[in-house]
Short mmCIF file of C-alpha atoms in Angstrom, two decimals:
data_model
loop_
_atom_site.label_atom_id
_atom_site.label_comp_id
_atom_site.label_asym_id
_atom_site.label_seq_id
_atom_site.Cartn_x
_atom_site.Cartn_y
_atom_site.Cartn_z
CA MET A 8 -15.25 11.46 26.94
CA PRO A 9 -12.28 9.82 25.22
CA LEU A 10 -14.17 6.64 24.26
CA GLN A 11 -13.62 6.19 20.52
CA ALA A 12 -15.18 2.85 19.57
CA VAL A 13 -17.09 -0.05 21.12
CA CYS A 14 -17.32 -3.65 19.93
CA ILE A 15 -19.13 -6.34 21.93
CA GLU A 16 -19.13 -10.02 20.97
CA LEU A 17 -22.31 -11.79 22.06
CA ARG A 18 -22.28 -15.49 22.88
CA PRO A 19 -25.94 -16.42 23.57
CA ASN A 20 -25.08 -20.10 23.99
CA LEU A 21 -22.75 -19.14 26.86
CA SER A 22 -24.92 -16.26 28.18
CA SER A 23 -21.93 -13.96 28.04
CA GLY A 24 -20.33 -11.19 26.03
CA HIS A 25 -16.82 -9.89 25.40
CA VAL A 26 -16.42 -6.09 25.37
CA PHE A 27 -13.64 -4.18 23.57
CA LEU A 28 -13.37 -0.45 24.30
CA GLN A 29 -11.00 1.76 22.30
CA PHE A 30 -9.99 5.20 23.63
CA ASP A 31 -8.40 8.13 21.83
CA GLN A 32 -5.36 8.09 24.16
CA GLU A 33 -3.63 5.73 26.53
CA ILE A 34 -5.46 4.94 29.75
CA ARG A 35 -2.44 5.70 31.94
CA ASP A 36 -2.55 9.33 30.77
CA ARG A 37 -6.00 9.78 32.31
CA GLN A 38 -6.27 11.00 35.90
CA LYS A 39 -8.91 8.46 36.86
CA THR A 40 -10.99 6.02 34.82
CA ARG A 41 -13.55 3.70 36.38
CA LEU A 42 -15.84 1.01 34.99
CA ILE A 43 -19.18 0.82 36.82
CA ILE A 44 -22.11 -1.60 36.55
CA LYS A 45 -25.14 0.36 37.74
CA GLU A 46 -28.71 -0.85 37.41
CA HIS A 47 -27.54 -3.50 34.92
CA ASP A 48 -25.94 -0.81 32.70
CA VAL A 49 -22.20 -0.48 32.10
CA HIS A 50 -20.71 3.01 32.43
CA ILE A 51 -17.25 4.53 31.95
CA VAL A 52 -16.66 7.22 34.60
CA GLU A 53 -13.86 9.79 34.45
CA ASN A 54 -12.36 11.65 37.44
CA GLY A 55 -14.89 10.10 39.83
CA THR A 56 -17.77 12.41 38.87
CA ASP A 57 -20.85 10.39 38.08
CA SER A 58 -22.92 13.20 36.57
CA THR A 59 -20.96 15.17 33.96
CA GLU A 60 -18.17 12.74 33.03
CA SER A 61 -20.09 9.47 32.70
CA GLU A 62 -20.53 7.70 29.37
CA LEU A 63 -22.90 4.79 28.85
CA VAL A 64 -21.19 1.80 27.24
CA LEU A 65 -23.85 -0.88 27.33
CA ARG A 66 -27.54 -0.42 28.20
CA HIS A 67 -29.50 -3.46 29.32
CA ASP A 68 -32.98 -2.54 28.11
CA SER A 69 -31.97 -2.29 24.43
CA PHE A 70 -31.93 -6.08 24.09
CA GLY A 71 -33.32 -7.19 27.45
CA MET A 72 -29.96 -8.02 29.04
CA ASP A 73 -29.44 -7.99 32.81
CA ILE A 74 -25.70 -7.35 33.05
CA GLN A 75 -24.07 -8.95 36.11
CA ARG A 76 -20.48 -9.65 37.08
CA ILE A 77 -17.44 -9.03 34.87
CA SER A 78 -14.24 -11.06 34.45
CA VAL A 79 -11.00 -11.24 32.43
CA PHE A 80 -10.51 -7.49 32.85
CA ILE A 81 -7.56 -6.14 30.79
CA VAL A 82 -6.22 -2.58 30.48
CA ASN A 83 -3.66 -2.25 27.71
CA GLY A 84 -2.57 0.96 26.00
CA CYS A 85 -5.68 2.62 24.57
CA HIS A 86 -7.91 -0.39 25.25
CA ILE A 87 -10.06 -1.89 27.98
CA SER A 88 -11.54 -5.35 27.50
CA PHE A 89 -13.61 -7.58 29.78
CA ARG A 90 -16.22 -10.32 29.79
CA PHE A 91 -19.69 -10.03 31.33
CA ASN A 92 -22.44 -12.50 32.12
CA TYR A 93 -26.22 -12.18 31.85
CA THR A 94 -29.19 -14.45 32.42
CA THR A 95 -31.67 -13.07 29.87
CA ILE A 96 -31.44 -11.56 26.39
CA ASP A 97 -34.05 -10.79 23.73
CA LEU A 98 -32.71 -12.81 20.80
CA GLU A 99 -35.70 -11.93 18.63
CA ALA A 100 -34.93 -8.22 18.99
CA LEU A 101 -31.32 -8.90 18.03
CA GLU A 102 -32.24 -10.80 14.90
CA ASN A 103 -34.71 -8.13 13.81
CA CYS A 104 -31.92 -5.52 13.90
CA VAL A 105 -29.87 -7.35 11.28
CA GLY A 106 -30.83 -6.13 7.80
CA LEU A 107 -28.46 -8.43 5.94
CA PRO A 108 -29.13 -12.06 4.95
CA MET A 109 -26.28 -14.39 5.75
CA ALA A 110 -26.74 -16.22 2.44
CA PRO A 111 -24.88 -14.52 -0.45
CA GLN A 112 -26.80 -12.93 -3.30
CA PRO A 113 -26.56 -14.75 -6.67
CA LEU A 114 -23.78 -13.77 -9.04
CA LEU A 115 -25.69 -11.88 -11.74
CA LEU A 116 -24.67 -9.37 -14.39
CA SER A 117 -26.65 -6.13 -14.52
CA PHE A 118 -27.46 -6.55 -18.24
CA ALA A 119 -28.95 -9.44 -20.20
CA GLU A 120 -27.78 -11.26 -23.30
CA ARG A 121 -29.20 -10.45 -26.75
CA THR A 122 -31.62 -7.85 -25.33
CA GLN A 123 -29.21 -4.96 -24.64
CA THR A 124 -26.37 -3.44 -26.61
CA VAL A 125 -23.75 -2.27 -24.16
CA SER A 126 -20.29 -0.71 -24.32
CA LEU A 127 -17.58 -1.29 -21.72
CA HIS A 128 -15.61 1.65 -20.32
CA CYS A 129 -12.68 2.25 -18.01
CA SER A 130 -13.99 3.06 -14.53
CA ASN A 131 -11.24 5.65 -14.01
CA CYS A 132 -11.33 7.83 -17.15
CA HIS A 133 -14.49 6.47 -18.89
CA ASN A 134 -12.50 5.65 -22.02
CA GLN A 135 -14.45 3.26 -24.22
CA LEU A 136 -12.68 -0.09 -24.20
CA VAL A 137 -15.22 -2.22 -26.07
CA PRO A 138 -17.74 -0.64 -28.49
CA GLY A 139 -21.43 -1.43 -28.32
CA CYS A 140 -22.12 -5.15 -28.50
CA SER A 141 -25.18 -7.31 -27.92
CA TYR A 142 -23.60 -10.36 -26.33
CA SER A 143 -25.08 -13.61 -27.60
CA ARG A 144 -23.76 -15.64 -24.69
CA LEU A 145 -23.24 -14.63 -21.05
CA ARG A 146 -21.80 -17.63 -19.25
CA GLU A 147 -20.28 -18.16 -15.83
CA PHE A 148 -16.54 -18.81 -15.95
CA PRO A 149 -15.04 -21.62 -13.85
CA SER A 150 -13.99 -20.59 -10.36
CA GLY A 151 -10.50 -19.20 -9.87
CA ILE A 152 -9.84 -21.58 -6.97
CA ILE A 153 -8.93 -24.50 -9.26
CA ASP A 154 -7.43 -24.65 -12.74
CA PRO A 155 -10.12 -24.26 -15.44
CA SER A 156 -8.57 -27.16 -17.37
CA GLU A 157 -9.90 -29.47 -14.66
CA PHE A 158 -13.41 -28.85 -16.02
CA PHE A 159 -12.61 -30.80 -19.20
CA CYS A 160 -11.70 -34.40 -19.83
CA HIS A 161 -8.13 -35.01 -20.94
CA ASN A 162 -7.62 -35.55 -24.66
CA HIS A 163 -7.10 -39.27 -25.31
CA GLY A 164 -6.71 -38.93 -29.07
CA THR A 165 -10.41 -39.25 -29.92
CA VAL A 166 -11.03 -35.50 -29.94
CA THR A 167 -9.33 -33.64 -32.72
CA LYS A 168 -9.86 -30.17 -31.25
CA PRO A 169 -9.38 -29.72 -27.49
CA ALA A 170 -11.95 -27.76 -25.50
CA THR A 171 -11.18 -24.13 -24.85
CA LEU A 172 -12.34 -21.40 -22.49
CA VAL A 173 -11.61 -18.56 -24.92
CA PRO A 174 -14.88 -16.68 -25.61
CA ARG A 175 -15.90 -15.64 -29.09
CA ARG A 176 -15.99 -12.00 -30.11
CA ASP A 177 -19.65 -11.60 -29.05
CA ASP A 178 -19.36 -13.78 -25.91
CA LEU A 179 -18.77 -12.62 -22.35
CA TYR A 180 -17.85 -14.96 -19.51
CA TYR A 181 -17.93 -13.85 -15.89
CA GLY A 182 -16.59 -14.99 -12.53
CA LEU A 183 -16.51 -13.89 -8.91
CA ASN A 184 -15.26 -10.34 -9.58
CA HIS A 185 -14.16 -10.41 -13.21
CA VAL A 186 -15.28 -10.85 -16.81
CA VAL A 187 -13.50 -12.69 -19.64
CA LEU A 188 -13.49 -11.38 -23.21
CA ASN A 189 -11.81 -12.35 -26.44
CA MET A 190 -8.52 -10.45 -26.67
CA THR A 191 -9.37 -9.07 -30.12
CA ALA A 192 -12.29 -7.15 -28.58
CA VAL A 193 -10.08 -5.01 -26.31
CA GLU A 194 -6.54 -5.07 -27.71
CA ALA A 195 -6.96 -1.74 -29.57
CA GLN A 196 -7.66 0.18 -26.35
CA VAL A 197 -5.30 -1.49 -23.88
CA ILE A 198 -1.56 -1.74 -23.30
CA ASN A 199 -0.23 -5.22 -22.58
CA ARG A 200 2.90 -5.36 -20.42
CA SER A 201 4.00 -8.73 -19.09
CA GLU A 202 0.45 -10.08 -19.29
CA HIS A 203 -0.92 -7.09 -17.32
CA LEU A 204 -3.49 -4.98 -19.16
CA TYR A 205 -3.74 -1.19 -18.71
CA CYS A 206 -6.08 1.44 -20.14
CA LYS A 207 -4.34 3.16 -23.04
CA ARG A 208 -5.63 6.59 -22.00
CA CYS A 209 -5.04 6.72 -18.22
CA MET A 210 -2.90 3.60 -17.53
CA TRP A 211 -5.52 2.30 -15.07
CA MET A 212 -4.90 -1.40 -14.48
CA LEU A 213 -7.75 -3.38 -16.04
CA GLY A 214 -6.77 -7.03 -15.67
CA LEU A 215 -4.62 -9.85 -17.02
CA THR A 216 -4.27 -11.97 -20.13
CA ILE A 217 -5.17 -15.67 -19.88
CA GLU A 218 -5.35 -18.69 -22.18
CA SER A 219 -1.89 -17.95 -23.67
CA GLY A 220 -2.84 -14.35 -24.43
CA SER A 221 -5.96 -15.12 -26.47
CA ALA A 222 -8.40 -13.92 -23.77
CA ALA A 223 -8.54 -10.95 -21.40
CA LYS A 224 -9.58 -11.34 -17.76
CA LEU A 225 -10.76 -7.87 -16.73
CA TRP A 226 -11.61 -6.90 -13.15
CA ALA A 227 -15.24 -5.92 -12.63
CA ASP A 228 -14.33 -2.96 -10.38
CA ALA A 229 -12.04 -1.58 -13.11
CA LEU A 230 -14.90 -1.44 -15.64
CA ARG A 231 -18.24 0.26 -16.13
CA TRP A 232 -20.88 -0.26 -18.79
CA LEU A 233 -23.26 2.05 -20.65
CA PRO A 234 -26.04 1.50 -23.18
CA SER A 235 -24.73 1.90 -26.72
CA ALA A 236 -27.04 4.89 -27.30
CA VAL A 237 -24.86 6.95 -24.98
CA LYS A 238 -22.04 8.69 -26.81
CA THR A 239 -18.49 8.23 -25.62
CA GLU A 240 -18.02 11.91 -24.83
CA ASP A 241 -21.16 11.82 -22.64
CA ALA A 242 -19.96 8.83 -20.64
CA THR A 243 -18.48 10.96 -17.88
CA GLN A 244 -21.90 12.58 -17.30
CA GLN A 245 -23.68 9.26 -16.82
CA GLU A 246 -24.21 7.46 -13.54
CA PRO A 247 -21.60 4.70 -13.18
CA ARG A 248 -23.10 1.29 -13.82
CA GLN A 249 -21.62 -1.72 -12.09
CA LEU A 250 -21.17 -4.88 -14.11
CA PHE A 251 -22.71 -7.02 -11.38
CA LYS A 252 -25.91 -6.46 -9.45
CA TYR A 253 -24.28 -7.41 -6.15
CA SER A 254 -20.59 -6.53 -6.29
CA THR A 255 -19.72 -5.35 -2.77
CA VAL A 256 -16.83 -6.62 -0.66
CA THR A 257 -19.38 -8.13 1.76
CA GLN A 258 -20.85 -10.20 -1.06
CA LEU A 259 -17.37 -11.31 -2.12
CA LEU A 260 -16.58 -12.65 1.34
CA LEU A 261 -20.02 -14.26 1.75
CA ARG A 262 -19.63 -16.09 -1.57
CA LEU A 263 -16.18 -17.30 -0.59
CA LEU A 264 -17.31 -18.52 2.82
CA ASN A 265 -20.62 -20.06 1.76
CA ASP A 266 -20.06 -21.36 -1.77
CA LEU A 267 -16.50 -21.68 -3.00
CA TRP A 268 -14.37 -22.73 -0.02
CA PRO A 269 -16.83 -25.36 1.32
CA THR A 270 -17.32 -26.77 -2.20
CA PHE A 271 -13.67 -27.36 -2.98
CA CYS A 272 -12.17 -27.53 0.53
CA PRO A 273 -14.87 -28.72 2.97
CA GLY A 274 -14.11 -28.16 6.63
CA ASN A 275 -11.13 -25.92 5.90
CA SER A 276 -10.93 -22.55 7.67
CA ARG A 277 -7.84 -21.22 5.87
CA ALA A 278 -7.47 -19.56 2.47
CA LEU A 279 -4.94 -17.55 0.47
CA LEU A 280 -5.97 -14.49 -1.60
CA VAL A 281 -3.63 -13.19 -4.32
CA ALA A 282 -3.64 -9.83 -6.12
CA ASN A 283 -1.51 -8.72 -9.08
CA MET A 284 -0.69 -5.09 -8.36
CA PRO A 285 -0.23 -2.37 -11.05
CA ASP A 286 3.56 -2.60 -10.64
CA ARG A 287 3.27 -6.29 -11.70
CA HIS A 288 4.14 -7.58 -8.23
CA GLN A 289 1.96 -10.04 -6.37
CA HIS A 290 0.55 -9.42 -2.90
CA TYR A 291 -0.78 -12.22 -0.70
CA MET A 292 -3.35 -12.28 2.09
CA LEU A 293 -3.50 -15.21 4.50
CA ILE A 294 -6.93 -15.72 6.11
CA GLN A 295 -7.93 -18.05 8.93
CA VAL A 296 -11.64 -17.88 9.80
CA LEU A 297 -12.59 -18.34 13.45
CA ASP A 298 -16.33 -17.54 13.39
CA PRO A 299 -18.04 -16.66 10.07
CA GLN A 300 -21.34 -15.54 11.66
CA LEU A 301 -20.49 -13.83 14.92
CA SER A 302 -23.19 -11.70 16.57
CA VAL A 303 -21.83 -8.28 17.63
CA LEU A 304 -22.91 -4.92 19.03
CA ARG A 305 -20.82 -2.01 17.88
CA ARG A 306 -20.57 1.71 17.44
CA THR A 307 -17.90 4.34 16.74
CA GLY A 308 -17.58 7.69 18.45
CA SER A 309 -18.39 9.61 15.24
CA GLU A 310 -21.68 7.82 14.55
CA THR A 311 -23.72 8.14 17.73
CA PRO A 312 -24.24 10.66 20.54
CA LYS A 313 -23.05 10.14 24.09
CA CYS A 314 -24.70 8.80 27.20
CA THR A 315 -28.39 8.02 27.14
CA ASP A 316 -29.27 7.06 23.57
CA PRO A 317 -30.72 3.52 23.91
CA GLN A 318 -30.01 2.75 20.24
CA GLN A 319 -26.36 3.75 20.33
CA LEU A 320 -25.29 0.11 19.91
CA GLN A 321 -26.15 -1.41 16.55
CA HIS A 322 -26.45 -5.17 16.23
CA SER A 323 -24.82 -6.75 13.20
CA ARG A 324 -23.08 -9.89 12.01
CA ALA A 325 -19.35 -10.22 11.59
CA CYS A 326 -16.69 -12.66 10.51
CA LYS A 327 -13.99 -13.04 13.16
CA LEU A 328 -10.69 -14.05 11.61
CA TYR A 329 -6.92 -13.92 11.63
CA PHE A 330 -5.09 -12.43 8.64
CA ARG A 331 -1.66 -11.38 7.41
CA VAL A 332 -0.55 -9.60 4.24
CA PHE A 333 2.71 -10.20 2.41
CA GLY A 334 4.07 -7.78 -0.19
CA SER A 335 6.54 -8.59 -2.92
CA CYS A 336 9.54 -7.00 -1.17
CA GLN A 337 9.67 -9.08 2.01
CA GLN A 338 12.74 -11.24 2.27
CA ASP A 339 11.80 -14.49 3.98
CA PRO A 340 8.05 -15.14 4.09
CA THR A 341 8.39 -18.54 5.75
CA THR A 342 4.74 -18.59 6.80
CA LEU A 343 3.62 -17.82 3.24
CA ILE A 344 5.71 -20.69 1.85
CA GLN A 345 4.24 -23.09 4.39
CA TRP A 346 0.69 -22.08 3.49
CA GLN A 347 1.35 -22.42 -0.23
CA GLU A 348 2.66 -25.94 0.26
CA GLN A 349 -0.57 -27.06 1.96
CA MET A 350 -2.83 -28.61 -0.66
CA GLN A 351 -5.98 -28.11 1.43
CA VAL A 352 -5.57 -24.31 1.51
CA PRO A 353 -7.53 -22.80 -1.43
CA LYS A 354 -5.79 -20.07 -3.41
CA MET A 355 -7.75 -17.45 -5.31
CA THR A 356 -6.84 -14.36 -7.35
CA ILE A 357 -8.92 -11.21 -6.85
CA SER A 358 -8.60 -7.67 -8.19
CA PRO A 359 -6.01 -5.35 -6.59
CA TYR A 360 -8.72 -2.80 -5.79
CA MET A 361 -10.86 -5.31 -3.90
CA PHE A 362 -7.74 -6.70 -2.22
CA LEU A 363 -6.76 -3.27 -0.90
CA GLU A 364 -10.33 -2.49 0.20
CA LEU A 365 -10.52 -5.74 2.15
CA GLN A 366 -7.08 -5.14 3.65
CA ALA A 367 -7.99 -1.59 4.73
CA ARG A 368 -11.11 -2.82 6.51
CA LEU A 369 -9.32 -5.63 8.31
CA ASN A 370 -6.49 -3.32 9.40
CA CYS A 371 -8.95 -0.71 10.69
CA ASN A 372 -11.05 -3.23 12.62
CA SER A 373 -7.99 -4.84 14.20
CA MET A 374 -7.47 -1.57 16.10
CA LEU A 375 -10.50 -2.49 18.24
CA ILE A 376 -8.59 -5.36 19.85
CA PRO A 377 -5.97 -4.87 22.61
CA HIS A 378 -2.38 -5.81 21.79
CA ALA A 379 -2.53 -8.69 24.26
CA TRP A 380 -5.15 -10.44 22.08
CA ARG A 381 -4.05 -9.45 18.57
CA TYR A 382 -1.73 -12.24 17.33
CA ASN A 383 -2.32 -15.97 17.08
CA THR A 384 1.27 -17.27 17.50
CA ALA A 385 4.77 -15.85 17.61
CA GLU A 386 5.69 -17.84 14.49
CA GLU A 387 2.81 -16.99 12.14
CA LYS A 388 1.93 -13.56 13.61
CA LEU A 389 -1.55 -13.51 12.08
CA LEU A 390 -3.53 -10.48 13.23
CA LEU A 391 -6.94 -10.88 14.90
CA THR A 392 -9.69 -8.72 13.39
CA TYR A 393 -13.33 -8.53 12.28
CA PHE A 394 -15.10 -8.12 8.98
CA PHE A 395 -18.49 -6.49 9.60
CA TYR A 396 -21.10 -7.49 7.04
CA GLU A 397 -22.89 -4.55 5.43
CA ASN A 398 -25.74 -4.29 2.95
CA GLU A 399 -25.24 -2.67 -0.44
CA HIS A 400 -26.65 0.69 0.66
CA GLN A 401 -24.20 0.92 3.58
CA GLU A 402 -21.24 0.00 1.40
CA LEU A 403 -22.14 2.56 -1.26
CA LEU A 404 -22.40 5.26 1.42
CA ASN A 405 -18.97 4.31 2.77
CA GLN A 406 -17.46 4.40 -0.72
CA GLN A 407 -18.96 7.84 -1.33
CA LYS A 408 -17.51 9.15 1.95
CA LYS A 409 -14.07 7.83 1.01
CA LYS A 410 -14.22 9.47 -2.44
CA GLU A 411 -15.25 12.78 -0.92
CA GLY A 412 -12.44 12.52 1.62
CA ARG A 413 -9.87 11.86 -1.14
CA VAL A 414 -11.16 14.80 -3.20
CA ASN A 415 -10.96 17.12 -0.19
CA THR A 416 -7.43 15.91 0.55
CA VAL A 417 -6.28 16.54 -3.02
CA GLN A 418 -7.90 19.99 -3.12
CA THR A 419 -6.31 20.94 0.20
CA SER A 420 -2.88 19.81 -0.95
CA GLN A 421 -3.20 21.74 -4.23
CA LYS A 422 -4.47 24.96 -2.60
CA PRO A 423 -1.70 27.61 -2.79
CA THR A 424 -0.57 29.12 0.49
CA GLN A 425 -0.46 32.90 0.81
CA GLN A 426 3.06 34.23 1.29
CA PRO A 427 4.64 37.68 1.22
CA GLN A 428 5.78 38.95 -2.19
CA GLU A 429 9.45 38.82 -1.23
CA GLN A 430 9.27 35.17 -0.25
CA LYS A 431 7.45 34.36 -3.48
CA LYS A 432 10.14 36.08 -5.54
CA GLN A 433 12.91 34.22 -3.70
CA GLN A 434 11.08 30.95 -4.23
CA GLN A 435 10.71 31.61 -7.96
CA GLU A 436 14.40 32.43 -8.31
CA LEU A 437 15.41 29.28 -6.47
CA GLN A 438 13.06 27.24 -8.62
CA GLN A 439 14.49 28.71 -11.84
CA LYS A 440 18.04 27.91 -10.70
CA LYS A 441 16.98 24.40 -9.84
CA GLN A 442 15.38 23.91 -13.25
CA GLN A 443 18.52 25.16 -15.01
CA GLN A 444 20.67 22.75 -13.02
CA GLU A 445 18.35 19.88 -13.89
CA LEU A 446 18.48 20.74 -17.62
CA GLN A 447 22.27 20.82 -17.54
CA GLN A 448 22.36 17.50 -15.74
CA LYS A 449 20.06 15.95 -18.36
CA LYS A 450 22.39 17.07 -21.13
CA GLN A 451 25.31 15.35 -19.43
CA ASP A 452 23.68 12.05 -18.50
CA ASP A 453 20.74 9.98 -19.59
CA TYR A 454 18.01 9.97 -16.97
CA GLU A 455 17.70 6.28 -16.21
CA THR A 456 14.18 6.49 -14.78
CA ASP A 457 12.74 8.05 -17.92
CA ALA A 458 14.61 5.68 -20.19
CA GLY A 459 13.33 2.70 -18.25
CA LEU A 460 9.70 3.87 -18.38
CA ASP A 461 9.98 4.74 -22.06
CA ALA A 462 11.22 1.26 -22.80
CA SER A 463 8.42 -0.34 -20.81
CA LEU A 464 5.80 1.56 -22.78
CA ASP A 465 7.20 1.30 -26.29
CA GLU A 466 9.28 -1.85 -26.64
CA ALA A 467 7.50 -5.06 -27.51
CA ASP A 468 10.08 -7.43 -25.96
CA GLU A 469 10.36 -6.18 -22.39
CA SER A 470 12.48 -8.02 -19.85
CA ASP A 471 11.06 -8.40 -16.33
CA ASP A 472 14.58 -8.15 -14.93
CA GLU A 473 15.00 -4.61 -16.22
CA ARG A 474 13.51 -2.33 -13.56
CA SER A 475 13.57 1.44 -13.76
CA ASP A 476 13.57 3.87 -10.87
CA SER A 477 9.89 4.45 -11.49
CA ASP A 478 9.22 0.78 -10.76
CA SER A 479 11.01 1.04 -7.42
CA GLU A 480 9.01 4.18 -6.60
CA LEU A 481 5.80 2.30 -7.32
CA THR A 482 6.88 -0.59 -5.13
CA SER A 483 7.72 1.66 -2.19
CA SER A 484 4.48 3.60 -2.54
CA LEU A 485 2.48 0.37 -2.62
CA LEU A 486 3.81 -0.47 0.82
CA ASN A 487 1.70 2.42 2.09
CA LYS A 488 -1.62 0.61 2.00
CA SER A 489 -3.78 3.73 2.16
CA VAL A 490 -3.00 5.23 -1.27
CA PRO A 491 -1.18 2.69 -3.50
CA ILE A 492 -3.36 3.11 -6.59
CA MET A 493 -3.40 6.92 -6.31
CA ALA A 494 0.41 7.03 -6.09
CA TYR A 495 0.63 4.79 -9.14
CA GLU A 496 -1.51 7.17 -11.22
CA GLN A 497 0.29 10.30 -10.02
CA ASN A 498 3.66 8.79 -10.93
CA LEU A 499 2.53 8.06 -14.49
CA VAL A 500 1.08 11.55 -14.96
CA LYS A 501 4.35 13.06 -13.76
CA ARG A 502 6.59 10.96 -16.04
CA TRP A 503 4.64 10.90 -19.29
CA PRO A 504 5.38 14.48 -20.49
CA LEU A 505 9.10 13.79 -20.06
CA GLN A 506 8.80 10.68 -22.25
CA LYS A 507 7.08 12.57 -25.06
CA LYS A 508 9.73 15.27 -24.95
CA ARG A 509 12.55 12.71 -25.04
CA LYS A 510 11.07 10.98 -28.11
CA GLN A 511 11.40 14.18 -30.20
CA PRO A 512 14.47 14.25 -32.55
CA GLN A 513 17.43 16.29 -31.30
CA PRO A 514 18.71 19.34 -33.27
CA PRO A 515 21.84 18.94 -35.42
CA ASN A 516 24.01 20.93 -32.96
CA ALA A 517 23.12 18.64 -30.04
CA ASN A 518 26.00 17.46 -27.91
CA PRO A 519 26.94 13.93 -29.11
CA ASP A 520 28.10 13.03 -25.58
CA THR A 521 24.60 13.23 -24.10
CA SER A 522 23.79 9.55 -24.76
CA ASP A 523 25.68 6.39 -24.02
#
């Protein structure tokens, strides 16, 4: 059967549910598709044959529902949606299926102060950023929703030294998905470009400078920690250790919905998330929450077998919301400007990696909804979607699957294709000619892309207005939301050997006309 995914909103207070069915092709391309309620079960039937081409969508005895009439039936593209009514439902069975508490877990580091000596490493290349240190103070940093200066009384002349949020060398402050260190603790192993901090070995973006450059705000998902007894060269062989005990995207959203937004903006359902991307551009995500604790039944075609499995629908909780993402290259984000001008809309900065993970989930889940239901208004064009809450085990499994998928993709793309010897020889000759032409061109003109990147890495006084071709490549690749960070790394790896070669002194017989 072509049924790809199922999502059912349950409204026990209304004794009804809203079903969204997603197919792998448009409905009009099928010869015959029927929706049948039979013995209180809902079936999709193809080509009129009830035996071999029937797929069970919703089974009543899983949660004690007696499905009756349907309404608001819509067929649109690859989707079918409708409402159904029932008179009974086993709410206790539904609640027992949810393995996730709706209250967020406390924000706790995975190591303690004064009892453990830990070293901080880059999560990408395992380069040691901060040597072993037994932190004397681990303190929670003020929330990123409001300015930290609001936590202190204004100086009226009685205090000679104003309060500061800069930690000492052996202090570590932490926030929602970041830690704050004294800049002297990390400056030897990072590159600072326009207040953006990168790993000196692999150019992985680590965070930002704050407090006029005297402190470093590093993203928790860009770091890992190890006990100081572990040698640096053995770091890659160790299991990665998260900085926080509960650091999933689900926990991030639960903390925002339950703690931060209600505390500073009670009764407000809108928020603005900001991420500083590796190319030093800001991306924005507008969020409008409709239902933070929606009860849903769902499954995807790849997770469960067809037809008669009574447990094919899994009950879970979800946040139903509208969202929209703005990049740095869009011309007239009128909606974004209007949201920023509203004082009651909280604004919070999160890491680019968590931003992209959240965006990918919301984009994927929006595909469950027919086009007729997707947007809130023609002016704002916020997209309707779900965020399905998952426990830590589920999220770690999903992350592992994504990593394996990326590795398989890279290995497939790097695998050489077998060609006849003649074609290989022709290809090599063409490649040699192309390389010769490129060398000649480099002797005649300076390659602006390389010069721009070289300046951004070596010059202390860099102007933000000076953009090289590599910066434009990064910007365009970031518009593809599936692999922005990967494209960023690949670009740096490709350009760096050219920079090192260009830095070498030219021989005495070099052509003086090769530089401007």
